[in-house]
mmCIF file of C-alpha atoms in Angstrom:
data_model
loop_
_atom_site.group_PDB
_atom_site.id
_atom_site.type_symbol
_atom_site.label_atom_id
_atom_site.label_comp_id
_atom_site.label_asym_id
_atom_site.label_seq_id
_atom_site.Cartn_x
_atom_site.Cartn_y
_atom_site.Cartn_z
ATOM 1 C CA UNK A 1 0.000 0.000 0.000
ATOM 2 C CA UNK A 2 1.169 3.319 -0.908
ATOM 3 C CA UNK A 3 1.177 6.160 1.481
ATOM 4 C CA UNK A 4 0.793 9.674 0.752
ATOM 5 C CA UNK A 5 0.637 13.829 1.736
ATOM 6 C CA UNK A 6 -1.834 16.100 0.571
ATOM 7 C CA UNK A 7 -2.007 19.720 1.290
ATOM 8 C CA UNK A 8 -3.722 23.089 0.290
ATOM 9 C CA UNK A 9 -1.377 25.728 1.584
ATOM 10 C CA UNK A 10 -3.226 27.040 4.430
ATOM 11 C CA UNK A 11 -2.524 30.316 5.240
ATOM 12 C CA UNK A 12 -2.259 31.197 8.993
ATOM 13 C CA UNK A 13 -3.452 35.063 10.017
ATOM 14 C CA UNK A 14 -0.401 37.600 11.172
ATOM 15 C CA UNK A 15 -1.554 38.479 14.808
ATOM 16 C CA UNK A 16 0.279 41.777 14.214
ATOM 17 C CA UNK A 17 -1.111 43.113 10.983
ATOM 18 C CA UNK A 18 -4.463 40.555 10.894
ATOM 19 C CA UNK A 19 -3.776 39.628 7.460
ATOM 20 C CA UNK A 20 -2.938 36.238 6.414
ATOM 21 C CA UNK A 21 0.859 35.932 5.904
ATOM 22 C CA UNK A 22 2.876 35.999 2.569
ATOM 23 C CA UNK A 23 1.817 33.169 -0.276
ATOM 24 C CA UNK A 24 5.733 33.214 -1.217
ATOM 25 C CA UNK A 25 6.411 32.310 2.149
ATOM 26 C CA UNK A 26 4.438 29.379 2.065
ATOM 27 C CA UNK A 27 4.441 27.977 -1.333
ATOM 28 C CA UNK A 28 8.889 28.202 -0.696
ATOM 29 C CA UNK A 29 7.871 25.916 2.512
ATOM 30 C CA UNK A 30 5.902 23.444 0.763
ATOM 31 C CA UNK A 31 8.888 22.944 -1.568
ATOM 32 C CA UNK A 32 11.330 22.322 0.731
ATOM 33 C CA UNK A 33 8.158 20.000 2.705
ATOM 34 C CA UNK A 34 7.787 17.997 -0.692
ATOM 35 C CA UNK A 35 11.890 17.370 -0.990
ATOM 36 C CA UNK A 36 11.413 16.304 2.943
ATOM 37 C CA UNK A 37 9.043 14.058 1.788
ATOM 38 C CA UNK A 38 10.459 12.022 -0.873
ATOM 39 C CA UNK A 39 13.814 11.699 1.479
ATOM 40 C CA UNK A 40 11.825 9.995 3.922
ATOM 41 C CA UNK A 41 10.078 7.807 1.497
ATOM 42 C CA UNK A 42 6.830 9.042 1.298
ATOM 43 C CA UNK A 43 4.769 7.999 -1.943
ATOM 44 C CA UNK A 44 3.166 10.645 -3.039
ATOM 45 C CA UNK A 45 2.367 14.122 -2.647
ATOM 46 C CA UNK A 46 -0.584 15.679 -3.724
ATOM 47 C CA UNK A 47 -1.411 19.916 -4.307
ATOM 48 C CA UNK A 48 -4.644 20.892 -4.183
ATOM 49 C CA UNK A 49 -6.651 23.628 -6.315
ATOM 50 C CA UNK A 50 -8.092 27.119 -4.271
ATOM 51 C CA UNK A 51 -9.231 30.215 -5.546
ATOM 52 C CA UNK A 52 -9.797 32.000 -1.503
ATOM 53 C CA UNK A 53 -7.683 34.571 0.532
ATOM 54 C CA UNK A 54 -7.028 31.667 3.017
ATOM 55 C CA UNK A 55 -5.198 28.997 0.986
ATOM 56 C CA UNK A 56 -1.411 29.847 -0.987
ATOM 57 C CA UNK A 57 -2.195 27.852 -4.064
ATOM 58 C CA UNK A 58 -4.611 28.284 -6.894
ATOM 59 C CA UNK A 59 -2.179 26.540 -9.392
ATOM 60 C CA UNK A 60 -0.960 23.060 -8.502
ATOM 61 C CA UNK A 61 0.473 22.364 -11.872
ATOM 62 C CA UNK A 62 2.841 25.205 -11.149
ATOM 63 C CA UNK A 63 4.344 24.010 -7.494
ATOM 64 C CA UNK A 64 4.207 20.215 -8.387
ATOM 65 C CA UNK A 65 6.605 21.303 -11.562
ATOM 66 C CA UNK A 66 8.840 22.880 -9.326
ATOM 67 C CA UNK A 67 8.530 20.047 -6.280
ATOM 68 C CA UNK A 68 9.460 17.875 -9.513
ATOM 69 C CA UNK A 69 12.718 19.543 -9.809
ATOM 70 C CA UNK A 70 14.333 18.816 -6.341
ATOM 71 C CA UNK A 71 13.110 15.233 -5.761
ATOM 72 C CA UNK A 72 13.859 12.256 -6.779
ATOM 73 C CA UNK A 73 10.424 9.163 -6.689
ATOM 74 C CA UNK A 74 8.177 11.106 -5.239
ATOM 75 C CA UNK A 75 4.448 10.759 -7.314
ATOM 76 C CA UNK A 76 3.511 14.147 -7.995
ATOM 77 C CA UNK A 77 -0.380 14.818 -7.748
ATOM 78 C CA UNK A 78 -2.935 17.180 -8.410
ATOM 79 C CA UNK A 79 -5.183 17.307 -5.106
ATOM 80 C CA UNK A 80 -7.734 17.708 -6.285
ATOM 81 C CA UNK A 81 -7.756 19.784 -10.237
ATOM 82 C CA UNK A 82 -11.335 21.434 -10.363
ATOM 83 C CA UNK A 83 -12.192 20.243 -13.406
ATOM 84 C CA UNK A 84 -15.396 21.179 -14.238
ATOM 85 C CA UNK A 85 -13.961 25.348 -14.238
ATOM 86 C CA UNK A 86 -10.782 24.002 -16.025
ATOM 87 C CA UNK A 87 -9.857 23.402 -19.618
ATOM 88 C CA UNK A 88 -9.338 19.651 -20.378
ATOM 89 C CA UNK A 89 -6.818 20.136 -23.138
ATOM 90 C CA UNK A 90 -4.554 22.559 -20.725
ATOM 91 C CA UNK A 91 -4.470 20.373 -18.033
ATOM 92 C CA UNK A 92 -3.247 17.332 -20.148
ATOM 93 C CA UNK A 93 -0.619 19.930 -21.334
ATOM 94 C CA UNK A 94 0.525 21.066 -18.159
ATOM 95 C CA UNK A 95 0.850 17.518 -16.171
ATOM 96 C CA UNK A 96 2.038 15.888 -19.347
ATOM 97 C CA UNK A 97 4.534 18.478 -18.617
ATOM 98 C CA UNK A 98 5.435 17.763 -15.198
ATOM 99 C CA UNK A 99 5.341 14.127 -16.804
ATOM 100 C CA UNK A 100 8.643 14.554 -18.530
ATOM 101 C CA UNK A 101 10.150 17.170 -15.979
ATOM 102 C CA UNK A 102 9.587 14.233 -13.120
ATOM 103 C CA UNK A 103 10.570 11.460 -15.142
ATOM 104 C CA UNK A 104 7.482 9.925 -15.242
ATOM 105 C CA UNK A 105 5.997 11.000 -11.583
ATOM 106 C CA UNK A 106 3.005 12.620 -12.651
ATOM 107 C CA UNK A 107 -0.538 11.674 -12.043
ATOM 108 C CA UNK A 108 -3.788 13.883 -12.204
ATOM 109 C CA UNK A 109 -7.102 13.434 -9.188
ATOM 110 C CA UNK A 110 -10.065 15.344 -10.688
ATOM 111 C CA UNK A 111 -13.005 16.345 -8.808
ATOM 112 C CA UNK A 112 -15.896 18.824 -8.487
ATOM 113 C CA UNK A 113 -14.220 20.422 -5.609
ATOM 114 C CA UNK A 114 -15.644 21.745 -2.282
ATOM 115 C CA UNK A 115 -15.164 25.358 -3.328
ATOM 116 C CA UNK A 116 -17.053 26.534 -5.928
ATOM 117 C CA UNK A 117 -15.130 30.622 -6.446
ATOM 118 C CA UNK A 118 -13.694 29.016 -9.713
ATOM 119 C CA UNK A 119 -17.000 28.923 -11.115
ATOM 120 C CA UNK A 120 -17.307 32.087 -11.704
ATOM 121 C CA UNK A 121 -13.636 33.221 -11.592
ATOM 122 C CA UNK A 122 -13.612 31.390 -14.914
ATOM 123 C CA UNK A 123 -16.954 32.412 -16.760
ATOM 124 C CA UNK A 124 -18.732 29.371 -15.885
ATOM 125 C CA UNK A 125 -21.985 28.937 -14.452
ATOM 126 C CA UNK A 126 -23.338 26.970 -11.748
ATOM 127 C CA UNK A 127 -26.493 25.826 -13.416
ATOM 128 C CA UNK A 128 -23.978 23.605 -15.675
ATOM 129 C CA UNK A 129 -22.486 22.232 -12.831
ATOM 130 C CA UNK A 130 -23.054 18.399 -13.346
ATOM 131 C CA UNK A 131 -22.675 18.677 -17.115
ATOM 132 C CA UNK A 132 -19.446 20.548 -17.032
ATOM 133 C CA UNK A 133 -17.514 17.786 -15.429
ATOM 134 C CA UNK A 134 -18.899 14.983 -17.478
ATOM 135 C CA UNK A 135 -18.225 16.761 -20.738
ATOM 136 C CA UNK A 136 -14.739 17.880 -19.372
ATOM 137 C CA UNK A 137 -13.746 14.456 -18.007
ATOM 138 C CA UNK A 138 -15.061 12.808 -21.119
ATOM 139 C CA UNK A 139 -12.907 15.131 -23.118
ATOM 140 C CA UNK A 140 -9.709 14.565 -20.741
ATOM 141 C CA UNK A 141 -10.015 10.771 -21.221
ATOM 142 C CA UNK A 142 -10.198 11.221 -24.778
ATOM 143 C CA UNK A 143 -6.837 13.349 -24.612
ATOM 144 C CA UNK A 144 -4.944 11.320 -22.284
ATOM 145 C CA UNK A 145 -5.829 7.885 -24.684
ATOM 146 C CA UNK A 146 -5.380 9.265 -28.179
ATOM 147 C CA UNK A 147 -2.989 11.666 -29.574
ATOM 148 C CA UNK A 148 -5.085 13.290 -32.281
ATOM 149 C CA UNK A 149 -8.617 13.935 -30.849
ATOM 150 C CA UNK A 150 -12.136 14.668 -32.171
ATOM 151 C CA UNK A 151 -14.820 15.407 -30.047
ATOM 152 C CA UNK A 152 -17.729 17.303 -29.264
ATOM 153 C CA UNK A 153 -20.004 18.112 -27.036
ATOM 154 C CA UNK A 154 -22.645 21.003 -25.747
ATOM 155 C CA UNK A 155 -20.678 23.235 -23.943
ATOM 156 C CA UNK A 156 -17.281 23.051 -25.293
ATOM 157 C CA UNK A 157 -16.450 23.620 -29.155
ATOM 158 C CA UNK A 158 -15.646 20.768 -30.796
ATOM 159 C CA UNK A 159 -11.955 18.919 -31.604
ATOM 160 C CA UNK A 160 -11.441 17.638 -34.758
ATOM 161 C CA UNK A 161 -8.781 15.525 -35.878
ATOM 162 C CA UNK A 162 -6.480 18.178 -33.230
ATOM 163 C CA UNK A 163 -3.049 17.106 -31.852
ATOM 164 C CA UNK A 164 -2.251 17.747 -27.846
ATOM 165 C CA UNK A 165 1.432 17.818 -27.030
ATOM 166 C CA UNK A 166 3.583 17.241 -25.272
ATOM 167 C CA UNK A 167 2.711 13.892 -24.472
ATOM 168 C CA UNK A 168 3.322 11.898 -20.999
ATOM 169 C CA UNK A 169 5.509 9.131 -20.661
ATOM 170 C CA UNK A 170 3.875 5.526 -20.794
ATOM 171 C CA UNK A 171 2.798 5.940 -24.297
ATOM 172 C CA UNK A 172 0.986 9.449 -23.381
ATOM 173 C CA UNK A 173 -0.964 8.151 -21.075
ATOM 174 C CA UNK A 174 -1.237 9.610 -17.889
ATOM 175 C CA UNK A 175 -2.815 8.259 -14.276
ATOM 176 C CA UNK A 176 -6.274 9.846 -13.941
ATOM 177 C CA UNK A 177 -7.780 9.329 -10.484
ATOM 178 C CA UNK A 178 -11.278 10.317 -9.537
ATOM 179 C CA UNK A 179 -11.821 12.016 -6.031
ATOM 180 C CA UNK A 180 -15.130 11.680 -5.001
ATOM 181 C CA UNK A 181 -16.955 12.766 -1.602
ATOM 182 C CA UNK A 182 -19.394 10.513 -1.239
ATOM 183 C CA UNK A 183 -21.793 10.767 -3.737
ATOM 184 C CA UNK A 184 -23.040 7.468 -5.168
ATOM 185 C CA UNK A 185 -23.486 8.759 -9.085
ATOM 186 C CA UNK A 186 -19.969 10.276 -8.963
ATOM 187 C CA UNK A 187 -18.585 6.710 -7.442
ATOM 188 C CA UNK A 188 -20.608 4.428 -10.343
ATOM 189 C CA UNK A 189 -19.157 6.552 -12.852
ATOM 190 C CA UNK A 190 -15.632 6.305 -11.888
ATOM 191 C CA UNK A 191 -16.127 2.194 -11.854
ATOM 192 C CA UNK A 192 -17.943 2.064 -15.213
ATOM 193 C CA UNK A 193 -15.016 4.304 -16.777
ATOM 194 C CA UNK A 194 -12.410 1.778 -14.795
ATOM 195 C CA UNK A 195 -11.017 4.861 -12.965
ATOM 196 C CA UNK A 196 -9.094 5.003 -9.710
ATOM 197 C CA UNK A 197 -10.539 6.142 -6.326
ATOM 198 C CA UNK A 198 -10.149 8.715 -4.011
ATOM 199 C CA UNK A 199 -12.444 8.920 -1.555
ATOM 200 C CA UNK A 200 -12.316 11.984 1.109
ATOM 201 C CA UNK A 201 -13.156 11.113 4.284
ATOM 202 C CA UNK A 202 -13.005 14.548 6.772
ATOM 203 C CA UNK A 203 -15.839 13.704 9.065
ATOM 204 C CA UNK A 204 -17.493 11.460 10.529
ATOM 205 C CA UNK A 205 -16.663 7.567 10.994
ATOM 206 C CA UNK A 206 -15.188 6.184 8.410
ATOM 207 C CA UNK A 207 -16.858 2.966 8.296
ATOM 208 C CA UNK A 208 -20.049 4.498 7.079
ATOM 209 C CA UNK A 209 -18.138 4.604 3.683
ATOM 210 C CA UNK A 210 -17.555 0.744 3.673
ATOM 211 C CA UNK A 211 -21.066 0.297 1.101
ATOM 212 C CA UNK A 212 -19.902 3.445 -1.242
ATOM 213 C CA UNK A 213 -16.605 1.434 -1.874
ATOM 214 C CA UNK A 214 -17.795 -1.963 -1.799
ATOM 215 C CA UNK A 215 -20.249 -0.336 -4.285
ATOM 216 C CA UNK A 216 -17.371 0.674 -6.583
ATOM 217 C CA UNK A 217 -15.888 -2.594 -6.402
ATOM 218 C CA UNK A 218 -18.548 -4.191 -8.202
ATOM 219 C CA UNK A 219 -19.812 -2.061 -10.255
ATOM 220 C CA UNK A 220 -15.906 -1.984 -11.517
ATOM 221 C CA UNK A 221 -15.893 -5.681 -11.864
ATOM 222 C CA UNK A 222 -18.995 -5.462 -13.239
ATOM 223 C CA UNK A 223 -18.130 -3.698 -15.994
ATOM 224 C CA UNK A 224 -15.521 -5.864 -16.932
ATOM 225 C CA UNK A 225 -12.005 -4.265 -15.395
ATOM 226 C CA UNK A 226 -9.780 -6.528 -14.072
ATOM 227 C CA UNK A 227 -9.314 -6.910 -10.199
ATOM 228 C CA UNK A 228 -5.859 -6.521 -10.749
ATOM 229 C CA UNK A 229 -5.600 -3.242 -11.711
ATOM 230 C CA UNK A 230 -7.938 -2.120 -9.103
ATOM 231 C CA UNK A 231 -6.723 1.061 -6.533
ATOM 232 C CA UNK A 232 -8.848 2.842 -4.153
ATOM 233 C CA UNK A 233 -7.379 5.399 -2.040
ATOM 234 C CA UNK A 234 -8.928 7.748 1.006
ATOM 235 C CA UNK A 235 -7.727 10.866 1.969
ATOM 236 C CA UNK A 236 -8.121 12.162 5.662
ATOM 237 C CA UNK A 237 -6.639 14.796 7.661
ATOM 238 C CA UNK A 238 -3.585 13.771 9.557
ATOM 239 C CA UNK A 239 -1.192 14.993 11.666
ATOM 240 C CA UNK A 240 1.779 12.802 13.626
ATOM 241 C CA UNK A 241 3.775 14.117 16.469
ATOM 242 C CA UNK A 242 5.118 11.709 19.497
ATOM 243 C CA UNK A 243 4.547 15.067 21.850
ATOM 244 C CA UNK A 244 1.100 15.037 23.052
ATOM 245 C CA UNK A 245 1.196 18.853 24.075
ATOM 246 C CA UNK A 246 1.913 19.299 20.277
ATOM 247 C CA UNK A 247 -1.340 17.296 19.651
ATOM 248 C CA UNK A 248 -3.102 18.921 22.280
ATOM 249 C CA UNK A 249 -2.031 21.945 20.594
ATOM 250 C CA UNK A 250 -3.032 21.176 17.265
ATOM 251 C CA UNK A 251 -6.846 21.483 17.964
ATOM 252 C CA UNK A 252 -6.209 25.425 17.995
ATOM 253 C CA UNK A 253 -5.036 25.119 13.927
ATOM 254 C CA UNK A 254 -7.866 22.448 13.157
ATOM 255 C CA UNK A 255 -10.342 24.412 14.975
ATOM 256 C CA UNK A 256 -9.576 27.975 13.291
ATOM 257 C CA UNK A 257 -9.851 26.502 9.795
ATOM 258 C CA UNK A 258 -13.015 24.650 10.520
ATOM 259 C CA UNK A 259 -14.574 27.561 11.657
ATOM 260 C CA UNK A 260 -13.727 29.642 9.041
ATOM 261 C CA UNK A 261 -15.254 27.350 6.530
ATOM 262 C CA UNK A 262 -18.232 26.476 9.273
ATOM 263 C CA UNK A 263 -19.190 30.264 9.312
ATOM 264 C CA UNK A 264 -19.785 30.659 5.568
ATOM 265 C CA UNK A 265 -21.355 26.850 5.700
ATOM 266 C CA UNK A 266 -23.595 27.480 8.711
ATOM 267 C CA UNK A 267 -21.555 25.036 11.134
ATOM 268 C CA UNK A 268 -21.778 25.074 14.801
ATOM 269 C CA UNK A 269 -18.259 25.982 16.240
ATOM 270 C CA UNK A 270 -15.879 23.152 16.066
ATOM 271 C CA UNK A 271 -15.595 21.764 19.753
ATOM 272 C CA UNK A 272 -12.518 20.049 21.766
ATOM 273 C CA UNK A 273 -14.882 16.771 21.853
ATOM 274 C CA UNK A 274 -15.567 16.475 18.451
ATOM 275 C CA UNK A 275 -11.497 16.638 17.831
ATOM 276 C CA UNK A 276 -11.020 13.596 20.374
ATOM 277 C CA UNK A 277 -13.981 11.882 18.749
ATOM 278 C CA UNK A 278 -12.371 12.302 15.239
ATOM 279 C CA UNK A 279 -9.213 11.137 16.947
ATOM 280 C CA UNK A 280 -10.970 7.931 17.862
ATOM 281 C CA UNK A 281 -10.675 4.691 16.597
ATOM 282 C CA UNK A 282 -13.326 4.758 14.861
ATOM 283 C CA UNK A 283 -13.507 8.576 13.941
ATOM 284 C CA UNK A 284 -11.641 10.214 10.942
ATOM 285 C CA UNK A 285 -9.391 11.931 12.305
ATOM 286 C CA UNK A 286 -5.521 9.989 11.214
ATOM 287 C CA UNK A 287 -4.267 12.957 14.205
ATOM 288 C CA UNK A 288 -2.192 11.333 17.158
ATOM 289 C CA UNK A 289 1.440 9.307 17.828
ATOM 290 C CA UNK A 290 3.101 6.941 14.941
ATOM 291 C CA UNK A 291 1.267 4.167 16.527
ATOM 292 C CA UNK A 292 -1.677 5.575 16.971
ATOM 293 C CA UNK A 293 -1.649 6.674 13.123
ATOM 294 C CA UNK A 294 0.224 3.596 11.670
ATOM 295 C CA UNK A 295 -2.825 1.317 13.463
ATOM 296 C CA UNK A 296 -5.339 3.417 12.021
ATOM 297 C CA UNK A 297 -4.414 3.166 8.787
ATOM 298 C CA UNK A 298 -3.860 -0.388 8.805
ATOM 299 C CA UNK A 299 -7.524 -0.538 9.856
ATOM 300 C CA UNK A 300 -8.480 1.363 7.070
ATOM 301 C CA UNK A 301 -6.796 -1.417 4.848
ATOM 302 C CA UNK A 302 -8.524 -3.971 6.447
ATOM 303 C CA UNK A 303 -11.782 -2.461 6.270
ATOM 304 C CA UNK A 304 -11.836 -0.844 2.628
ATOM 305 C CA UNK A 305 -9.153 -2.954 0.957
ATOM 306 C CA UNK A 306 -7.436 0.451 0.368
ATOM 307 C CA UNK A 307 -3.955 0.548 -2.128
ATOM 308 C CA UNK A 308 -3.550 4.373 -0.784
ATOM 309 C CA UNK A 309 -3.926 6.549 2.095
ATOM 310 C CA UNK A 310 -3.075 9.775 1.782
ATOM 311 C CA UNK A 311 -2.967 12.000 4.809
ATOM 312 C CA UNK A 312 -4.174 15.535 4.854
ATOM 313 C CA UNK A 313 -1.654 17.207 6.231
ATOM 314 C CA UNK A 314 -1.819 21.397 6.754
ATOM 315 C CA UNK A 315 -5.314 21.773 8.236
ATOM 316 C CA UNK A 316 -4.564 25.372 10.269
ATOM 317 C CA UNK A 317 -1.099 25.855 8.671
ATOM 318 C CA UNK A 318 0.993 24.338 11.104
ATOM 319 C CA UNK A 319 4.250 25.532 11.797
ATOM 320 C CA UNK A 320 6.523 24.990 9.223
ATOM 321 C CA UNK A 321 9.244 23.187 12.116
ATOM 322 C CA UNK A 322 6.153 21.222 13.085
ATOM 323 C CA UNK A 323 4.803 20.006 10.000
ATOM 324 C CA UNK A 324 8.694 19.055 8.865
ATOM 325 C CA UNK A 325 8.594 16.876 11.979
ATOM 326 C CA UNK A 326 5.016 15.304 11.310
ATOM 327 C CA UNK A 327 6.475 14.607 7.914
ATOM 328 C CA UNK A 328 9.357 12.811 8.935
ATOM 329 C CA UNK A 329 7.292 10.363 11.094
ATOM 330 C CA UNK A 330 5.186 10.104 8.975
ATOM 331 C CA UNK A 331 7.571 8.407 6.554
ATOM 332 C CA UNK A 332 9.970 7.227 8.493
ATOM 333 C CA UNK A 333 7.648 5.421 11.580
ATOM 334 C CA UNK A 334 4.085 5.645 10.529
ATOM 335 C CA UNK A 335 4.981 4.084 6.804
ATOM 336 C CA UNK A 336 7.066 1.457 7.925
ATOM 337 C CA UNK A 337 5.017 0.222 10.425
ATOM 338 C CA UNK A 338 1.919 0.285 7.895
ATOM 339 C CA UNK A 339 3.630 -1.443 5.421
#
């Protein structure tokens, strides 16, 4: 099983000036987090996609091209691309891109996205929502299979007989994983199309997910992809530190970015019980000591079959001293012991 990191860039707020502090500063740190990670041996890495004051990165193409230049085996991963507001034939371009930069590393996770500020950002409109990322995903398939592409469809004008390049390594094909969060239509889909899984899993027990991916496992099999080939990931905040006053402490970052989002989401204030609950067994939370994490995870395996976990891992924008030390046991205690 394959372990990962995900991130979003979460921007902490200045005490002294009440803005949120520099982008630069933390993009640089997430650089130098990524090249931490791949010494350590951690799997992958995964950017994700924000268009909001409160996050550092709106373009993961751009930071995964330059984690791609100071490591080494590292999988490089969108977390997720949004791309319903995004153009199809630009994103093959760009990760086909990091593609030959990495040396093969590359892999893309699309999703709807729990944001929607792209939307609009980008001209599109909301009313398409469910039709945008059908027609889009249908056209990135297309891409990422064939070299010269025609295609059309309602809300895109049509390819004919067009050429996308550069292309990827592995014959210009490129991993495309589909990041779901929860819903059943978006889950049947990926299986019918033979897709990977990524499943987020931020609240909550886990186990209630158990029928959504034993539902994807046969309707995968079902439509004739081989068992083999098969990889379902979650992805679930996480957070390792051996110092229980750091955990302690870490409820202060969780709970500042959950409120945030709560207030514009209508969520009660996130409370000290819910963080122990969530750091339960059976909760969702993957936040605790390398045993604590390494055992969860391994229960995750047993009860999902998982090939991939891939811990969430800036909720609150930790410390950048503290997150480097999460990181390390992360891949040098919690994988080892997983694996």
């Amino acid at each position: 099983m394959e372990l990962g990191i995900g991130m979003f860039g979460d921007l902490s707020i200045d005490q002294s000036t009440g803005k949120y502090i520099d982008a630069g500063i933390k993009i640089r740190e997430i650089i130098d987090q990524v090249k931490l990670m791949d010494e350590v041996g951690i799997d992958v890495f995964a950017m994700g996609e924000h268009h909001r004051p409160d996050y550092a990165v709106s373009s993961p193409e751009i930071v995964l091209a330059a984690a791609a230049s100071v490591t080494k085996n590292i999988k490089l991963a969108s977390g997720v691309t949004v791309l319903s507001s995004s153009e199809p034939v630009k994103v093959y371009e760009d990760f086909a891109t990091i593609d030959l930069i990495s040396d093969g590393r590359a892999e893309i996770f699309v999703g709807r996205g729990s944001f929607i500020e792209s939307f609009p950002l980008y001209g599109y409109s909301l009313n398409d929502y469910e039709e945008l990322f059908d027609e889009k995903l249908e056209l990135l398939l297309k891409i990422n299979s064939e070299e010269n592409v025609s295609w059309s469809g309602k809300l895109r004008a049509p390819m004919k007989n067009q050429t996308v390049y550069p292309r990827a390594k592995n014959g210009g094909k490129l991993p495309i994983w589909r990041a779901v969060g929860g819903t059943p239509q978006s889950v049947l889909s990926a299986a019918k199309l033979g897709m990977p899984l990524v499943v987020a899993i931020i609240g909550g027990m886990p186990i209630q997910f158990k029928n959504l991916i034993d539902f994807y496992k046969q309707e995968y099999l079902k439509a004739g992809h081989s068992e083999s080939e098969m990889q379902i990931a979650i992805h679930s905040h996480t957070f390792v530190s051996e110092d229980q006053e750091v955990i302690d402490g870490y409820f202060h970052n969780y709970k500042s970015q959950m409120d945030r989002i709560g207030s514009a989401r209508g969520w009660a204030p996130y409370s000290k019980m819910q963080y122990e609950g969530g750091r339960s067994k059976d909760g969702a939370l993957f936040i605790g000591n390398t045993n604590e994490v390494a055992d969860k995870i391994t229960y995750m395996k047993e009860i999902f079959g998982i090939t991939r976990f891939i811990g969430h891992m800036d909720v609150g924008a930790p410390e950048d001293d503290i997150m480097r030390k999460s990181i390390e046991l992360f891949g040098e205690k919690v994988g080892p012991q997983v694996k």
